[in-house]
Short mmCIF file of C-alpha atoms in Angstrom, two decimals:
data_model
loop_
_atom_site.label_atom_id
_atom_site.label_comp_id
_atom_site.label_asym_id
_atom_site.label_seq_id
_atom_site.Cartn_x
_atom_site.Cartn_y
_atom_site.Cartn_z
CA UNK A 1 15.05 22.73 -12.87
CA UNK A 2 12.09 20.65 -11.79
CA UNK A 3 9.13 20.95 -9.45
CA UNK A 4 8.79 19.17 -6.11
CA UNK A 5 6.45 19.20 -3.13
CA UNK A 6 8.76 20.26 -0.30
CA UNK A 7 7.96 20.05 3.41
CA UNK A 8 9.83 22.52 5.64
CA UNK A 9 9.94 22.70 9.42
CA UNK A 10 9.29 26.17 10.80
CA UNK A 11 10.90 27.75 13.86
CA UNK A 12 7.60 27.20 15.67
CA UNK A 13 8.02 23.45 15.21
CA UNK A 14 5.14 23.23 12.75
CA UNK A 15 5.65 22.06 9.18
CA UNK A 16 4.61 23.62 5.88
CA UNK A 17 4.30 21.90 2.49
CA UNK A 18 4.48 23.76 -0.81
CA UNK A 19 5.44 23.19 -4.44
CA UNK A 20 8.89 24.61 -5.20
CA UNK A 21 11.36 24.77 -8.06
CA UNK A 22 14.42 22.60 -7.44
CA UNK A 23 17.74 21.96 -9.21
CA UNK A 24 19.24 18.54 -9.92
CA UNK A 25 22.10 19.48 -7.62
CA UNK A 26 19.54 19.48 -4.77
CA UNK A 27 18.87 15.77 -5.23
CA UNK A 28 20.39 13.30 -2.76
CA UNK A 29 23.08 10.81 -3.73
CA UNK A 30 22.10 7.69 -5.65
CA UNK A 31 22.90 5.42 -8.59
CA UNK A 32 19.90 6.19 -10.76
CA UNK A 33 18.10 9.41 -11.69
CA UNK A 34 14.44 8.85 -12.54
CA UNK A 35 12.11 11.19 -14.38
CA UNK A 36 9.04 10.61 -12.24
CA UNK A 37 5.66 10.41 -13.97
CA UNK A 38 3.36 9.32 -11.14
CA UNK A 39 3.24 8.78 -7.40
CA UNK A 40 0.43 8.03 -4.95
CA UNK A 41 -0.77 8.71 -1.39
CA UNK A 42 -0.40 6.20 1.45
CA UNK A 43 -0.98 6.59 5.19
CA UNK A 44 2.76 7.13 5.71
CA UNK A 45 2.66 9.91 3.13
CA UNK A 46 -0.04 11.61 5.18
CA UNK A 47 2.30 11.58 8.17
CA UNK A 48 5.28 12.84 6.16
CA UNK A 49 3.23 15.64 4.59
CA UNK A 50 2.42 16.89 8.07
CA UNK A 51 4.38 16.52 11.28
CA UNK A 52 6.60 13.77 9.93
CA UNK A 53 5.13 11.22 12.32
CA UNK A 54 8.61 10.33 13.57
CA UNK A 55 9.47 9.03 10.08
CA UNK A 56 11.22 12.10 8.67
CA UNK A 57 14.72 12.70 9.98
CA UNK A 58 15.70 15.97 8.28
CA UNK A 59 14.09 19.01 6.66
CA UNK A 60 13.50 20.29 4.04
CA UNK A 61 12.05 17.01 2.83
CA UNK A 62 10.37 15.61 -0.28
CA UNK A 63 7.80 12.95 0.71
CA UNK A 64 6.32 10.23 -1.50
CA UNK A 65 7.08 6.61 -0.59
CA UNK A 66 6.14 5.38 -4.08
CA UNK A 67 7.16 6.47 -7.56
CA UNK A 68 7.06 5.25 -11.15
CA UNK A 69 8.83 6.75 -14.12
CA UNK A 70 11.62 6.47 -16.66
CA UNK A 71 15.36 6.27 -16.03
CA UNK A 72 17.21 9.42 -17.14
CA UNK A 73 20.71 8.49 -16.00
CA UNK A 74 22.31 5.50 -14.31
CA UNK A 75 25.74 4.51 -13.02
CA UNK A 76 24.47 0.96 -12.41
CA UNK A 77 24.62 -1.58 -15.25
CA UNK A 78 21.18 -2.97 -14.40
CA UNK A 79 19.41 0.17 -15.61
CA UNK A 80 19.77 2.33 -18.70
CA UNK A 81 18.15 5.57 -19.84
CA UNK A 82 14.66 4.85 -21.10
CA UNK A 83 13.96 1.93 -18.76
CA UNK A 84 10.58 2.11 -17.03
CA UNK A 85 10.85 1.49 -13.29
CA UNK A 86 8.79 1.41 -10.11
CA UNK A 87 9.90 2.01 -6.53
CA UNK A 88 8.11 1.24 -3.26
CA UNK A 89 9.49 1.06 0.27
CA UNK A 90 13.11 1.16 1.44
CA UNK A 91 12.29 4.23 3.62
CA UNK A 92 12.15 6.39 0.47
CA UNK A 93 9.89 9.36 1.14
CA UNK A 94 10.77 9.05 4.84
CA UNK A 95 14.54 9.25 5.43
CA UNK A 96 15.35 9.59 1.71
CA UNK A 97 13.73 12.09 -0.66
CA UNK A 98 10.80 10.51 -2.43
CA UNK A 99 8.41 10.61 -5.34
CA UNK A 100 6.57 13.93 -4.92
CA UNK A 101 8.82 15.54 -7.50
CA UNK A 102 9.43 15.48 -11.22
CA UNK A 103 12.84 13.89 -10.59
CA UNK A 104 14.27 11.49 -8.02
CA UNK A 105 17.71 10.02 -7.42
CA UNK A 106 17.77 6.63 -5.70
CA UNK A 107 19.81 3.47 -5.22
CA UNK A 108 19.50 0.93 -8.02
CA UNK A 109 18.77 -1.81 -5.46
CA UNK A 110 15.51 -0.08 -4.58
CA UNK A 111 14.09 -0.20 -8.12
CA UNK A 112 12.09 -2.89 -9.91
CA UNK A 113 11.58 -3.00 -13.70
CA UNK A 114 7.99 -2.12 -14.54
CA UNK A 115 6.29 -5.28 -15.86
CA UNK A 116 5.13 -5.30 -19.48
CA UNK A 117 1.51 -4.30 -19.76
CA UNK A 118 1.56 -1.86 -16.83
CA UNK A 119 1.77 1.89 -17.32
CA UNK A 120 3.39 4.15 -14.74
CA UNK A 121 -0.11 5.44 -13.92
CA UNK A 122 -1.38 1.91 -13.27
CA UNK A 123 1.71 1.10 -11.23
CA UNK A 124 0.93 3.98 -8.90
CA UNK A 125 -2.73 3.00 -8.71
CA UNK A 126 -1.19 -0.16 -7.25
CA UNK A 127 1.68 1.38 -5.25
CA UNK A 128 2.73 0.18 -1.81
CA UNK A 129 -0.89 -0.56 -0.89
CA UNK A 130 -1.44 -2.82 -3.88
CA UNK A 131 1.94 -4.49 -3.56
CA UNK A 132 1.15 -5.22 0.09
CA UNK A 133 -2.22 -6.66 -0.92
CA UNK A 134 -0.60 -8.99 -3.46
CA UNK A 135 2.05 -10.09 -0.96
CA UNK A 136 -0.78 -10.89 1.46
CA UNK A 137 -2.60 -12.97 -1.15
CA UNK A 138 0.61 -14.80 -2.04
CA UNK A 139 1.23 -15.58 1.63
CA UNK A 140 -2.31 -16.94 2.05
CA UNK A 141 -1.85 -19.10 -1.04
CA UNK A 142 1.48 -20.41 0.26
CA UNK A 143 -0.36 -21.52 3.40
CA UNK A 144 -3.00 -23.43 1.48
CA UNK A 145 -5.75 -20.98 0.53
CA UNK A 146 -7.63 -22.07 -2.59
CA UNK A 147 -10.81 -20.84 -4.23
CA UNK A 148 -13.90 -22.71 -3.07
CA UNK A 149 -12.78 -23.22 0.53
CA UNK A 150 -15.13 -20.57 1.87
CA UNK A 151 -15.37 -16.78 2.20
CA UNK A 152 -12.22 -14.69 2.55
CA UNK A 153 -12.54 -11.65 4.80
CA UNK A 154 -10.96 -8.30 3.91
CA UNK A 155 -11.00 -5.65 6.65
CA UNK A 156 -10.65 -1.96 5.86
CA UNK A 157 -11.87 -3.00 2.43
CA UNK A 158 -12.52 0.49 1.03
CA UNK A 159 -8.96 1.61 1.73
CA UNK A 160 -5.97 1.18 -0.55
CA UNK A 161 -4.81 -2.28 0.55
CA UNK A 162 -8.34 -3.54 1.02
CA UNK A 163 -9.55 -2.34 -2.39
CA UNK A 164 -6.76 -4.09 -4.27
CA UNK A 165 -7.01 -7.24 -2.13
CA UNK A 166 -10.76 -7.42 -2.79
CA UNK A 167 -10.27 -7.09 -6.55
CA UNK A 168 -7.46 -9.66 -6.69
CA UNK A 169 -9.20 -12.25 -4.52
CA UNK A 170 -12.46 -11.93 -6.47
CA UNK A 171 -10.57 -12.26 -9.77
CA UNK A 172 -8.96 -15.46 -8.46
CA UNK A 173 -12.38 -16.95 -7.79
CA UNK A 174 -12.73 -16.38 -4.05
CA UNK A 175 -15.92 -15.35 -2.30
CA UNK A 176 -14.93 -12.01 -0.73
CA UNK A 177 -16.53 -10.58 2.40
CA UNK A 178 -15.61 -6.89 2.67
CA UNK A 179 -15.59 -5.14 6.05
CA UNK A 180 -16.31 -1.41 6.06
CA UNK A 181 -17.53 1.22 8.48
CA UNK A 182 -18.81 3.38 5.64
CA UNK A 183 -22.16 2.13 4.26
CA UNK A 184 -21.83 4.48 1.29
CA UNK A 185 -18.93 2.37 -0.04
CA UNK A 186 -21.06 -0.75 -0.55
CA UNK A 187 -21.63 -0.26 -4.28
CA UNK A 188 -17.93 0.50 -4.78
CA UNK A 189 -16.88 -2.68 -2.96
CA UNK A 190 -19.36 -4.79 -4.88
CA UNK A 191 -18.00 -3.35 -8.13
CA UNK A 192 -14.57 -4.64 -7.09
CA UNK A 193 -15.99 -8.14 -6.62
CA UNK A 194 -17.11 -8.31 -2.99
CA UNK A 195 -20.08 -10.66 -2.67
CA UNK A 196 -20.81 -9.78 0.95
CA UNK A 197 -20.57 -6.56 2.96
CA UNK A 198 -19.79 -6.89 6.68
CA UNK A 199 -20.47 -3.81 8.84
CA UNK A 200 -17.42 -2.87 10.88
CA UNK A 201 -19.52 -2.88 14.05
CA UNK A 202 -20.03 -6.64 13.67
CA UNK A 203 -16.32 -7.21 14.35
CA UNK A 204 -15.38 -4.12 16.35
CA UNK A 205 -15.58 -5.66 19.82
CA UNK A 206 -13.81 -8.60 21.35
CA UNK A 207 -15.86 -11.36 22.98
CA UNK A 208 -15.09 -13.47 26.02
CA UNK A 209 -15.14 -16.70 24.01
CA UNK A 210 -11.72 -17.30 22.40
CA UNK A 211 -13.37 -19.45 19.69
CA UNK A 212 -16.55 -18.76 17.75
CA UNK A 213 -18.13 -20.55 14.80
CA UNK A 214 -15.70 -21.26 11.95
CA UNK A 215 -16.53 -18.77 9.19
CA UNK A 216 -13.52 -17.50 7.23
CA UNK A 217 -11.23 -19.53 4.96
CA UNK A 218 -8.71 -16.70 5.01
CA UNK A 219 -8.41 -13.02 5.80
CA UNK A 220 -6.46 -9.91 4.86
CA UNK A 221 -6.48 -7.57 7.85
CA UNK A 222 -5.37 -3.94 7.76
CA UNK A 223 -7.01 -2.98 11.07
CA UNK A 224 -5.33 -5.00 13.82
CA UNK A 225 -6.37 -4.42 17.43
CA UNK A 226 -9.66 -5.78 18.70
CA UNK A 227 -10.92 -6.62 15.22
CA UNK A 228 -7.97 -8.88 14.48
CA UNK A 229 -8.40 -10.57 17.86
CA UNK A 230 -12.07 -11.17 17.09
CA UNK A 231 -11.60 -12.62 13.64
CA UNK A 232 -8.84 -15.00 14.80
CA UNK A 233 -11.54 -16.82 16.75
CA UNK A 234 -13.73 -17.07 13.63
CA UNK A 235 -11.16 -18.62 11.28
CA UNK A 236 -11.70 -22.10 9.89
CA UNK A 237 -9.39 -24.91 10.99
CA UNK A 238 -5.89 -24.35 9.55
CA UNK A 239 -6.85 -21.02 7.96
CA UNK A 240 -4.57 -17.99 7.86
CA UNK A 241 -4.82 -14.26 8.48
CA UNK A 242 -2.43 -11.95 6.61
CA UNK A 243 -1.79 -8.96 8.89
CA UNK A 244 -0.90 -5.83 6.92
CA UNK A 245 -1.84 -2.83 9.10
CA UNK A 246 -2.84 -1.35 12.43
CA UNK A 247 -5.51 1.23 11.71
CA UNK A 248 -7.39 -0.05 14.77
CA UNK A 249 -4.36 -0.16 17.07
CA UNK A 250 -1.14 -2.06 17.52
CA UNK A 251 -2.30 -4.05 20.53
CA UNK A 252 -3.71 -7.55 20.15
CA UNK A 253 -6.14 -8.48 22.96
CA UNK A 254 -6.23 -12.16 21.97
CA UNK A 255 -5.41 -15.61 23.35
CA UNK A 256 -3.29 -18.39 21.85
CA UNK A 257 -6.27 -20.74 21.73
CA UNK A 258 -7.09 -20.22 18.00
CA UNK A 259 -3.49 -21.09 17.18
CA UNK A 260 -3.24 -24.27 19.23
CA UNK A 261 -6.80 -25.65 18.91
CA UNK A 262 -7.58 -24.70 15.32
CA UNK A 263 -4.09 -24.37 13.85
CA UNK A 264 -4.79 -20.79 12.77
CA UNK A 265 -1.82 -18.95 11.21
CA UNK A 266 -1.09 -15.25 11.70
CA UNK A 267 1.11 -14.08 8.82
CA UNK A 268 2.97 -10.79 9.06
CA UNK A 269 3.25 -8.90 5.76
CA UNK A 270 5.99 -6.32 5.21
CA UNK A 271 6.52 -4.58 1.89
CA UNK A 272 9.16 -2.02 2.89
CA UNK A 273 12.20 -4.32 3.06
CA UNK A 274 10.87 -7.11 0.83
CA UNK A 275 13.70 -8.81 -1.13
CA UNK A 276 14.09 -8.00 -4.82
CA UNK A 277 13.08 -11.41 -6.20
CA UNK A 278 9.86 -11.43 -4.19
CA UNK A 279 9.05 -7.90 -5.35
CA UNK A 280 9.51 -8.89 -8.98
CA UNK A 281 7.27 -11.93 -8.49
CA UNK A 282 4.58 -9.81 -6.81
CA UNK A 283 4.61 -7.17 -9.56
CA UNK A 284 4.33 -9.88 -12.20
CA UNK A 285 1.35 -11.35 -10.35
CA UNK A 286 -0.20 -7.88 -10.16
CA UNK A 287 0.11 -7.47 -13.93
CA UNK A 288 -1.57 -10.87 -14.38
CA UNK A 289 -4.14 -11.11 -11.59
CA UNK A 290 -5.37 -7.55 -10.94
CA UNK A 291 -8.12 -6.65 -13.43
CA UNK A 292 -7.16 -3.32 -14.94
CA UNK A 293 -10.79 -2.21 -15.33
CA UNK A 294 -11.32 -2.64 -11.60
CA UNK A 295 -8.04 -0.88 -10.90
CA UNK A 296 -9.24 2.07 -12.96
CA UNK A 297 -12.41 2.26 -10.86
CA UNK A 298 -10.28 2.79 -7.72
CA UNK A 299 -8.36 5.80 -9.06
CA UNK A 300 -8.72 9.34 -7.73
CA UNK A 301 -6.46 11.68 -9.79
CA UNK A 302 -4.40 14.43 -8.19
CA UNK A 303 -1.52 16.83 -8.78
CA UNK A 304 1.33 18.03 -6.58
CA UNK A 305 -0.66 20.99 -5.22
CA UNK A 306 -3.43 18.65 -4.01
CA UNK A 307 -1.14 16.66 -1.74
CA UNK A 308 -1.28 18.62 1.54
CA UNK A 309 -5.08 18.32 1.68
CA UNK A 310 -4.98 14.66 0.63
CA UNK A 311 -2.41 13.96 3.34
CA UNK A 312 -4.81 15.26 5.97
CA UNK A 313 -7.72 13.33 4.44
CA UNK A 314 -5.98 9.94 4.41
CA UNK A 315 -5.03 10.32 8.09
CA UNK A 316 -8.75 10.81 8.83
CA UNK A 317 -9.75 7.73 6.83
CA UNK A 318 -11.48 9.86 4.21
CA UNK A 319 -9.70 8.54 1.10
CA UNK A 320 -11.38 5.78 -0.88
CA UNK A 321 -9.45 3.53 -3.24
CA UNK A 322 -6.18 4.76 -4.72
CA UNK A 323 -4.94 8.30 -5.34
CA UNK A 324 -2.73 8.62 -8.42
CA UNK A 325 -0.59 11.75 -8.41
CA UNK A 326 0.59 13.06 -11.79
CA UNK A 327 3.65 14.96 -10.58
CA UNK A 328 3.85 16.76 -13.94
CA UNK A 329 0.60 18.65 -13.22
#
């Protein structure tokens, strides 16, 4: 038997989440059984802990789109009992039971070996948010971003993706400008390496001019909407924006002028279906280029019973940094 956070749909149509005892026979099909040590909380998890947000297909359901732990059993030759592994994406925690349990059974293709030097706790302080941040940095680098070219903007900087992106970019020698709507997070963002704090209101509205002064050498944007449209017009010639989220809306009230007059690049970043080799590369970069002391400063610890409240909080934008869930507590 093992414990899991199970979400059930009631006859009324509402959902209810509670910690329950489960048997291994309850687990879905898969190649590898993992003893889960840690998970985390992402925006998608907030949806799946509540109404499902259109992501969950069947109830009862075990959310948790990220997990890290140790292989207990495997029918795939790539993994053996005792191997430390991490899983993000692949619709796990949405259409497939996820990491909010002491055990999970998944496809071997979904797993990545945990890099040397990273604990399962650190891996979940990174999670999907941190992996997305690293993929964004790698994409900016592939399109020419180098330290010393000018400030790099990070929107939604106090959130999960933004926190890790800020820490990585600062560690790599970039001048980081962190956008936040919460003045109380300034000291936190500066501790991660931000050298400049940009109030969200400064970028919250679009302007009639499609081009403004060239300010940013690169950007990691988790907001989208009007803010993304605004910052496109402020990018330096040939600079790139890595788009990773839509907290401010999925619409883009912009023109093509920044693309055709300044050669600005808009780079879409997906971590859910990212190929295996790219995942391995990103996790190796995380182990090398994310300062562990700064990662530790982002962590908010939690247990399984804390998850329903944390799910509501992250949907309201009230979670700072990274939640690390010890599923054994």
